[in-house]
Each structure stands twice: as structure tokens, then as C-alpha cells.
Short mmCIF file of C-alpha atoms in Angstrom, two decimals:
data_model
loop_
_atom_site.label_atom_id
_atom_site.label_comp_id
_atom_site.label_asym_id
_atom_site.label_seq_id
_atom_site.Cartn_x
_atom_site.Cartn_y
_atom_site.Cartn_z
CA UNK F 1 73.67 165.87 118.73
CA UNK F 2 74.02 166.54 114.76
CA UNK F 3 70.89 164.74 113.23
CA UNK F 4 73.00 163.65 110.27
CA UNK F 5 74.66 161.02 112.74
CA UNK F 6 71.39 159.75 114.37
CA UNK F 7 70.77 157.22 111.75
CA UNK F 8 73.30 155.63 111.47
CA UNK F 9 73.81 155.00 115.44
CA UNK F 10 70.45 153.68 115.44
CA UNK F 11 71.43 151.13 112.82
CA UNK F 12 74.55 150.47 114.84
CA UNK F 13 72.22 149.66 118.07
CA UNK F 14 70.10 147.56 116.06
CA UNK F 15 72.58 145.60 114.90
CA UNK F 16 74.52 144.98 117.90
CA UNK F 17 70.83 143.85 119.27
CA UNK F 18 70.07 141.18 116.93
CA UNK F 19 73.97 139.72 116.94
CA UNK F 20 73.21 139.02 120.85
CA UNK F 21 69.76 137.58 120.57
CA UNK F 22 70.90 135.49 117.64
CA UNK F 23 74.03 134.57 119.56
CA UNK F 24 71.71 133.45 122.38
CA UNK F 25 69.74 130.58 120.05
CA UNK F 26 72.95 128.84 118.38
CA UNK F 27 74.16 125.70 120.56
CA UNK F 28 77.89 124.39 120.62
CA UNK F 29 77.62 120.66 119.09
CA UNK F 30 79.49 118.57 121.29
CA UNK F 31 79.92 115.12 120.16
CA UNK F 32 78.49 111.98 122.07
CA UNK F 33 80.47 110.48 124.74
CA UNK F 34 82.30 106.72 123.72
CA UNK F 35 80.67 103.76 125.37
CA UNK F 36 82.06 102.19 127.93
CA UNK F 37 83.19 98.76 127.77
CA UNK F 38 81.41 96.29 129.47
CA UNK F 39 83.35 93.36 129.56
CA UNK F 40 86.12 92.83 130.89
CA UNK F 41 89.41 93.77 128.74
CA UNK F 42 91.00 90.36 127.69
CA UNK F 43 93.95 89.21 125.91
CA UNK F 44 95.54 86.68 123.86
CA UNK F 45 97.01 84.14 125.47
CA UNK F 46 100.35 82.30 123.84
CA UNK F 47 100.21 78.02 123.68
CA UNK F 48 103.33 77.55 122.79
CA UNK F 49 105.92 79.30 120.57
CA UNK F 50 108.90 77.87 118.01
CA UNK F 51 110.76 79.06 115.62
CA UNK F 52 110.55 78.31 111.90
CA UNK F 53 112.31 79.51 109.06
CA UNK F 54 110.71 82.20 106.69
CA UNK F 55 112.72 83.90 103.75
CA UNK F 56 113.69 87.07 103.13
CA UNK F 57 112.32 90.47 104.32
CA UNK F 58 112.09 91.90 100.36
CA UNK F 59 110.56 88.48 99.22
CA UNK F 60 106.87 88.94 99.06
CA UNK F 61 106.00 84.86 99.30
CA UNK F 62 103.75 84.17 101.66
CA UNK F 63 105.13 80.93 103.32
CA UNK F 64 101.49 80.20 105.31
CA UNK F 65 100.67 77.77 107.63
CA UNK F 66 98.01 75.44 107.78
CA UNK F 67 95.81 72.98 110.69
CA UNK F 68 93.91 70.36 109.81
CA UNK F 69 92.66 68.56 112.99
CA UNK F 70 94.19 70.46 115.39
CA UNK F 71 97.59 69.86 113.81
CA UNK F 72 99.69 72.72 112.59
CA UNK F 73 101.92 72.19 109.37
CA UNK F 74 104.80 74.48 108.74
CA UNK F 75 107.27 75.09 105.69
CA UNK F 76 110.82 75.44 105.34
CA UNK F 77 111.81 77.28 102.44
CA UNK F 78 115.03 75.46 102.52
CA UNK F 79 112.78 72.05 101.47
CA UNK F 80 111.27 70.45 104.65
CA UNK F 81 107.63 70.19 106.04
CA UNK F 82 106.81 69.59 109.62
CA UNK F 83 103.83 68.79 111.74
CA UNK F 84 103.23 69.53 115.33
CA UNK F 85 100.45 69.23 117.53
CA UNK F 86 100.57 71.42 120.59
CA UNK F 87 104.68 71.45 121.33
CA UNK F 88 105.03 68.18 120.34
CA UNK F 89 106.76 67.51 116.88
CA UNK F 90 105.05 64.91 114.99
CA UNK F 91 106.93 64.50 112.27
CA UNK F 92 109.71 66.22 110.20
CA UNK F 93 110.56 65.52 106.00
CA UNK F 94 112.63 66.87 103.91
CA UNK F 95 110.47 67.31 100.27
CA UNK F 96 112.93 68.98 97.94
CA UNK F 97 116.32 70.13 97.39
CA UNK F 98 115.58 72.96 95.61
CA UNK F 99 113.26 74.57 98.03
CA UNK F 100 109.73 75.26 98.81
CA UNK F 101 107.90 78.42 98.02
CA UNK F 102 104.15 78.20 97.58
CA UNK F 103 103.22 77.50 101.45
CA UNK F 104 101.00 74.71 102.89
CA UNK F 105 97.85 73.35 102.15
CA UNK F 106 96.16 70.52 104.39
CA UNK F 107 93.15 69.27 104.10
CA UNK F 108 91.19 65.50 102.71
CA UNK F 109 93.98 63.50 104.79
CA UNK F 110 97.04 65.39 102.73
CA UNK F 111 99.69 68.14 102.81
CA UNK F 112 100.37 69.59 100.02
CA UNK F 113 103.50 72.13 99.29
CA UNK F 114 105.20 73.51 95.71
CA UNK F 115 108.95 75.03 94.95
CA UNK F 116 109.98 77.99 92.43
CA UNK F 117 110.71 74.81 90.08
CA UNK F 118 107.00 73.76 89.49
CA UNK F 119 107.01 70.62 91.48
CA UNK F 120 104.47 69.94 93.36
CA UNK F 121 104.26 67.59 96.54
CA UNK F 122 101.46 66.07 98.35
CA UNK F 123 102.46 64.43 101.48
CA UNK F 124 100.29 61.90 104.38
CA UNK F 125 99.10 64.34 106.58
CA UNK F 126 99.58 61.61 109.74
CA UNK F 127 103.26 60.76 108.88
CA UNK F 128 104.46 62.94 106.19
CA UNK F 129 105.46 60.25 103.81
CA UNK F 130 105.00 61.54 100.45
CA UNK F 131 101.98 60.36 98.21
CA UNK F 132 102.63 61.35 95.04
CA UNK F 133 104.49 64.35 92.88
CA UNK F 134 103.25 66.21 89.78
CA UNK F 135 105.94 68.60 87.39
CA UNK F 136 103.60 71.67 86.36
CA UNK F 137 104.70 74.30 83.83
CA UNK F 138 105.94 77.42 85.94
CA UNK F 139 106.67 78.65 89.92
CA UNK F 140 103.78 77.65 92.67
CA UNK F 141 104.24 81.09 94.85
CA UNK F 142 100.99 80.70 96.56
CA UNK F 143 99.08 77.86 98.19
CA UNK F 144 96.59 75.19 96.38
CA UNK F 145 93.50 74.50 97.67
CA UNK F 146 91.98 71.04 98.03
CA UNK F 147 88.46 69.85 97.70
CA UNK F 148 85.81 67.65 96.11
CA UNK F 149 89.15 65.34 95.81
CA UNK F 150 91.21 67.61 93.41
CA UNK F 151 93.91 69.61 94.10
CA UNK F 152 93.99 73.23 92.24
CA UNK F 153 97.14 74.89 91.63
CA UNK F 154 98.09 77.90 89.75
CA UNK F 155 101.42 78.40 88.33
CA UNK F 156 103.62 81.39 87.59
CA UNK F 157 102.77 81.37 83.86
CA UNK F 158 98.94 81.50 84.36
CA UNK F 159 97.93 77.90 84.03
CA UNK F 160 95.55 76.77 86.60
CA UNK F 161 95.95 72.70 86.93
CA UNK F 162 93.89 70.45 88.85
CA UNK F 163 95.10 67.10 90.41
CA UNK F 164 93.31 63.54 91.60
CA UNK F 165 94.27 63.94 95.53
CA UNK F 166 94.52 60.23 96.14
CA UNK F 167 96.95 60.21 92.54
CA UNK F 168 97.80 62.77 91.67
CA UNK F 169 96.83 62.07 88.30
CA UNK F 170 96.07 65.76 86.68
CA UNK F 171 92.75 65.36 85.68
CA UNK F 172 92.53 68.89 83.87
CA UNK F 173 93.90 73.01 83.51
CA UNK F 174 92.81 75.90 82.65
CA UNK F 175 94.99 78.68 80.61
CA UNK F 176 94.13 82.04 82.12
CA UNK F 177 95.18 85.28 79.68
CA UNK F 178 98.56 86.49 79.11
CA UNK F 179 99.86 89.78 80.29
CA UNK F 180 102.97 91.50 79.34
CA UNK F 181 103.91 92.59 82.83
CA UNK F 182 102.66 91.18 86.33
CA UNK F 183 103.71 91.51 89.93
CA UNK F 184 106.09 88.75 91.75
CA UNK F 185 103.34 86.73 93.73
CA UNK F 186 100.07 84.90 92.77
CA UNK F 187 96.53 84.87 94.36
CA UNK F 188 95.44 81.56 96.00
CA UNK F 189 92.21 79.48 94.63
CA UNK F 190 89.76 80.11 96.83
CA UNK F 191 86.42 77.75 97.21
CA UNK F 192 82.89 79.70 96.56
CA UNK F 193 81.19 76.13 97.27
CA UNK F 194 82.46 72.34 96.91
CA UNK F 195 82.04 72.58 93.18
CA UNK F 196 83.21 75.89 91.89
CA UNK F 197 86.78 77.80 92.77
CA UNK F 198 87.94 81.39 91.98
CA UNK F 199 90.82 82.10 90.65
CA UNK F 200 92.15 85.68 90.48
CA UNK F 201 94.57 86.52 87.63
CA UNK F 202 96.75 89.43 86.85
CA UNK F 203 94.76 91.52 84.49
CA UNK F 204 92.26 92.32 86.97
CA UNK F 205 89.64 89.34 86.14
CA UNK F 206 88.13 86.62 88.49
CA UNK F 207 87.37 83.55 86.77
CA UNK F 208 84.69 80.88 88.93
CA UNK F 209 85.47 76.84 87.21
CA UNK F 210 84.14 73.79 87.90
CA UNK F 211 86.75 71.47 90.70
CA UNK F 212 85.43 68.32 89.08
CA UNK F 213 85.54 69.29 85.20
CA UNK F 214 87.30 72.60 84.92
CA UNK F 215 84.52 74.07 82.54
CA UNK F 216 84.52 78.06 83.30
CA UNK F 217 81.13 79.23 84.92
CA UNK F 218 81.47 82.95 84.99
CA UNK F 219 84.25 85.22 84.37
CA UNK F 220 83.80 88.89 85.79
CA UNK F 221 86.77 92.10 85.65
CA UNK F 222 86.55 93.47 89.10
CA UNK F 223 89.09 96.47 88.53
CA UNK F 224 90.75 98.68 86.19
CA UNK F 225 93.74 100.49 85.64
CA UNK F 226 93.96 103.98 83.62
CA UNK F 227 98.09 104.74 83.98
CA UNK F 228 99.68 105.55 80.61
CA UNK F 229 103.27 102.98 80.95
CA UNK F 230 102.95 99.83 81.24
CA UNK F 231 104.18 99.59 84.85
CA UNK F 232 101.73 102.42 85.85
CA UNK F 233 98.78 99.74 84.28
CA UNK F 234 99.82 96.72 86.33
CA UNK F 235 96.96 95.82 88.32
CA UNK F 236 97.37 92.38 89.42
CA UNK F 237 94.63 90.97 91.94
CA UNK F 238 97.81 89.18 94.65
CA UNK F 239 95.48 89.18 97.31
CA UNK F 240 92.99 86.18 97.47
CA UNK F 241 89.31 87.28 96.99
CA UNK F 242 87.23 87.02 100.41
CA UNK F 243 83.69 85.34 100.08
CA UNK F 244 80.90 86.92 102.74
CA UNK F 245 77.53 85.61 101.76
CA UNK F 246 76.54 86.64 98.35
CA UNK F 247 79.05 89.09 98.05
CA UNK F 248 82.49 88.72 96.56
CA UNK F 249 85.21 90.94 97.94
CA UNK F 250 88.50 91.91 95.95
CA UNK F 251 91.57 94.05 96.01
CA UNK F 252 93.93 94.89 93.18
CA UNK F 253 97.79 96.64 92.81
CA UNK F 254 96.93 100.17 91.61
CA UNK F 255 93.24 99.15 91.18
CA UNK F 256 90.13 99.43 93.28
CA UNK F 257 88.56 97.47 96.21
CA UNK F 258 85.65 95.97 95.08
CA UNK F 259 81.94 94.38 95.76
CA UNK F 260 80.47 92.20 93.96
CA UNK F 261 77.23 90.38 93.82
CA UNK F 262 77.69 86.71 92.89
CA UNK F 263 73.69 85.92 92.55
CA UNK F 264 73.46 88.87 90.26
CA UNK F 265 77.59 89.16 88.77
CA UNK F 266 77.16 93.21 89.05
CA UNK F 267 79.59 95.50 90.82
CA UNK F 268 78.16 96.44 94.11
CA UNK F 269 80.62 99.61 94.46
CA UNK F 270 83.93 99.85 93.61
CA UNK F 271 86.36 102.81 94.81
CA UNK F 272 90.38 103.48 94.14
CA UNK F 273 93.04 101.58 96.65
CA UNK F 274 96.45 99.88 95.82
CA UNK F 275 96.50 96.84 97.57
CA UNK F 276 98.07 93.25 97.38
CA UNK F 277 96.85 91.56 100.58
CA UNK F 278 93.37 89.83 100.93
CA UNK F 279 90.51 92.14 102.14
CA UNK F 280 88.83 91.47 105.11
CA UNK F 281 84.83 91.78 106.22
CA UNK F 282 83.25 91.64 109.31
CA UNK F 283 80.13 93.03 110.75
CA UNK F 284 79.32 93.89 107.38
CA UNK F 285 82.58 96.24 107.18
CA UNK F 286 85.44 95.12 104.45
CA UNK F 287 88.79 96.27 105.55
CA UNK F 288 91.45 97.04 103.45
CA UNK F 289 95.64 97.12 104.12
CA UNK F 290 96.79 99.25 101.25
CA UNK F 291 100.24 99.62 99.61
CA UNK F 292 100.93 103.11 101.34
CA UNK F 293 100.53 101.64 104.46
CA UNK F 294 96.79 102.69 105.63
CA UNK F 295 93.78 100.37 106.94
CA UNK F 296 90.82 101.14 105.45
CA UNK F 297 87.54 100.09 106.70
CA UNK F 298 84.57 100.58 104.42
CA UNK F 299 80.47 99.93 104.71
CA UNK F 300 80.37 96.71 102.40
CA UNK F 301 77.07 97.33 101.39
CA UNK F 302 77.40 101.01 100.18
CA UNK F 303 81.14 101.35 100.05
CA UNK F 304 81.26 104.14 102.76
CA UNK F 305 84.07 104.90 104.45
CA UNK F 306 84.58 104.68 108.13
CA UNK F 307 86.92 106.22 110.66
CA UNK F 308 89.22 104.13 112.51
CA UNK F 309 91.25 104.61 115.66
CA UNK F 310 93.52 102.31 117.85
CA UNK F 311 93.15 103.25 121.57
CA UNK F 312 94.65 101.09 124.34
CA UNK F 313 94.68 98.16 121.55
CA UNK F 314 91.11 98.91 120.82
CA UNK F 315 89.88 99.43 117.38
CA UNK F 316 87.06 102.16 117.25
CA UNK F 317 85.31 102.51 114.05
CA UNK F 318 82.95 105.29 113.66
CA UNK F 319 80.65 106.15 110.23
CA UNK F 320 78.97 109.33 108.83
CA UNK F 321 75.90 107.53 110.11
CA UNK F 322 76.52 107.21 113.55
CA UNK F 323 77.37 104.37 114.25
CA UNK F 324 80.10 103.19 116.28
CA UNK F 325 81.92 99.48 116.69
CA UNK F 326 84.83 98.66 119.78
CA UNK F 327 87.37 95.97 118.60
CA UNK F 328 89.87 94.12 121.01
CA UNK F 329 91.63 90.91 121.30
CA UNK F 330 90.65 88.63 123.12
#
């Protein structure tokens, strides 16, 4: 053999060594096997079913239901409000000719129900006579809430009002900031404890008042917007703001989803997603239905984002950290 070529074979042998013994030490990762379910699968069971009336596909009202003692109370847009326990109709009552449009709220022994008009009705929650009526300045599109005898309302124009249940007597309101521009739809009040409500507003703030005086407690912006028109800046907050513990959970149009401490008022984490429907948390994981049409589940103490999977009607949600949670119906 020419000696000029012995060198370089012996390299080539060399090499062609170490590739298999390093070949021999590297392990396929294979990913851990799903848990099996234990129990058995289960799922939901229909009472009773009835038809109501609901408005148009393209309107973005959200014409809720409410119970109150095992008593469900519907809406008509068309003007009426009926109660029903079980299949049986309790009573039916026709509030307004002009329509209904902000959903139901029942609770402290009342129903109360608004139209596009700014009327607002509070009606006996045993036989749906009404109790009193109050003229506010703009459109109710989303529910009140009652408590701590007052009713809190927010109209269209950004005026939050607060009513004597057992009145109706408005007892005092609250003038949140103007904005140029705003989506079609409103965020309901939502109680933090029996003296102080949050009210979400269009230009991305949350505002906590007092039920019994109205006196702001905190204010706190929970997103922010960075388009360049003035339609690429809406960020409205349309979904109502979910309370878990200490934590405050938000979603805006075109904004972020957001955490935030209420003992200390400071921003938890806070990452980009369009949405207008209320987040939701459980086993300390805040989902999110955005505007393109995804579900987002997120870590709600670090923001994290987690994998999600329908199988069989089985949610599986998986995290960088291992761990894994099953969800059915049941």
C-alpha cells in the first residue's frame, strides 16, 4: 500500500469507531405514558329543556340567565321576563315595549332587567309584579349586580348608578372617563366583597367603589394598547373581571390577559391576547377564549402557558413543567 494513504485511513477508522461507541450512549426520549382514568366516564344529564328567545347571531348582548333559589329567570328581548322552577312556569310579565337588552339579575328577593332605552326594571322575584322603575342616562347592555341593598348599573355612556333595592331611589353614580371610540357591549359589576364592586371600563382601567357610598377605593389600568388608528387602540375590557382569591383576573379587545394582586394592586404578569369574554381560573390555571378563536390556558401564578387537547370530550392540559390535568363533564 502507498504510505501517503495510510494516514488518512487510519483517521477514517478512528472516526467511524467513536461515531458507533458514541451512538451506543445516546437514548431515544420517549415521552411518559397518559394516566388512565380512574373513574368512571360520566356525563351531563339534561332536567328539562325550553325554548326562549335570544336575538340576533351578529348582536354581541349577552341576554344571561339567572337562579335565585332554585328558580331560573329568563329574558325576552322582545320585553317579557319569566320564571320557572323545574318545567313548571311560575310566572310570565311583560316589562317593556321597547325591549330588553341588559339580561337578568336576581338576587335580595328581586329581578332586575334594563332595555337599549335606559330603563331599568326591578321586578318581585316570587310573582313578577314590578317594584319599582328608574330612567338612567344611556343603554343597560349588560347585567347589574345587587348587594348590600343597592342595585349597580352601568350605562352605555359610562355612568355607573347605584339604586335603593327596596325603592329604587338612586342613592348615587359614578362618571367613569370618556373615550372617543369603544366596542358595542359593556362589562358587568362584579362584587370583590359585600362592600366594594369592580367596574371595568373601556380604556382599559378597573375601578373598585364603595356599594353603600360610591367613594372610589382604588383604580388600577390592567392593559394597554400600542396600534397607531384609533380603531387599532380600542381596548375595551367587555368581559367581566374574574375574582380567585387575592388575585384579580382580566381580559381586554386587542389588549393583554392579566393578573393582578388586589392585597398589593401590582401586575402579577400580563401577556398579549384579544379577548371580550370573561376569563376563567381553576386549579390555579386562567383560561382564556380569544377573538381568533383559540382557548388559552395559562399558569395564573407565573403566566405560563399550557398545552391543551380535547380527546373523547376530555380536556388534557399539559405544562413545560410536567404536569398534567384530565377534564370531563360530568
Amino acid at each position: 500500500m502507498n504510505q501517503k494513504f495510510k494516514l488518512p485511513l487510519a483517521i477514517a477508522i478512528a472516526s467511524a469507531v467513536l461515531v458507533g461507541c458514541s451512538s451506543n450512549k445516546v437514548k431515544e426520549a420517549k415521552p411518559n405514558p397518559l394516566p388512565k382514568l380512574t373513574e368512571s366516564k360520566k356525563t351531563l344529564v339534561p332536567v328539562f329543556s325550553r325554548s326562549v328567545s335570544s336575538t340576533d347571531k351578529a348582536d354581541p348582548l349577552r341576554l344571561q340567565l339567572d337562579a335565585s333559589e332554585g328558580v331560573v329567570f329568563t329574558l325576552d328581548p322582545k320585553g317579557e321576563v319569566a320564571a320557572y322552577r323545574g318545567k313548571e312556569r311560575i310566572w310570565e310579565k311583560k316589562v317593556s315595549k321597547l325591549g330588553l337588552s341588559s339580561g337578568v339579575e336576581a338576587a335580595e328577593g328581586i329581578v332586575v332587567v334594563g332595555n337599549s332605552k335606559g330603563q331599568l326594571f326591578a321586578l318581585d322575584q316570587a310573582t313578577g309584579e314590578q317594584k319599582w322603575t328608574a330612567q338612567l342616562s344611556g343603554a343597560l347592555l349588560s347585567p347589574s349586580l345587587v348587594q348590600s341593598g343597592r342595585v349597580i348599573t352601568i350605562a352605555n355612556d359610562g355612568t355607573v348608578f347605584a339604586h335603593d333595592a327596596a325603592s329604587g331611589q338612586q342613592v348615587w353614580a359614578y362618571k367613569l372617563p370618556n373615550v372617543q371610540f369603544s366596542l358595542r357591549g359593556q362589562a358587568s359589576p362584579v362584587s370583590l366583597d359585600p362592600r366594594t364592586v369592580l367596574i371595568a371600563s373601556a380604556n382599559a382601567y378597573v375601578y373598585a367603589i364603595d356599594t353603600i357610598s360610591g367613594i372610589p377605593r382604588f383604580q388600577r389600568r390592567v392593559a394597554v394598547s400600542e396600534g397607531r388608528s384609533d380603531i387599532q387602540r380600542l381596548i375595551d375590557i367587555d368581559g367581566d373581571p374574574t375574582v380567585a382569591g387575592q388575585f384579580m383576573v382580566t381580559t381586554s379587545f386587542q389588549g393583554q390577559v392579566t393578573v393582578t394582586d388586589l392585597a398589593s394592586q401590582r401586575v402579577v404578569w400580563s401577556e398579549d391576547s384579544s379577548s371580550t369574554k370573561r376569563p376563567e381560573v381553576y386549579d390555579n390555571k386562567v383560561f382564556v377564549s380569544s377573538t381568533d378563536g383559540k382557548l388559552i390556558g395559562r399558569s395564573k401564578t407565573s403566566g405560563e402557558v399550557n398545552t391543551l387537547r380535547v380527546i373523547e370530550n376530555q380536556l388534557y392540559v399539559s405544562t413545560r413543567k410536567g404536569d398534567l390535568s384530565i377534564w370531563q363533564n360530568r
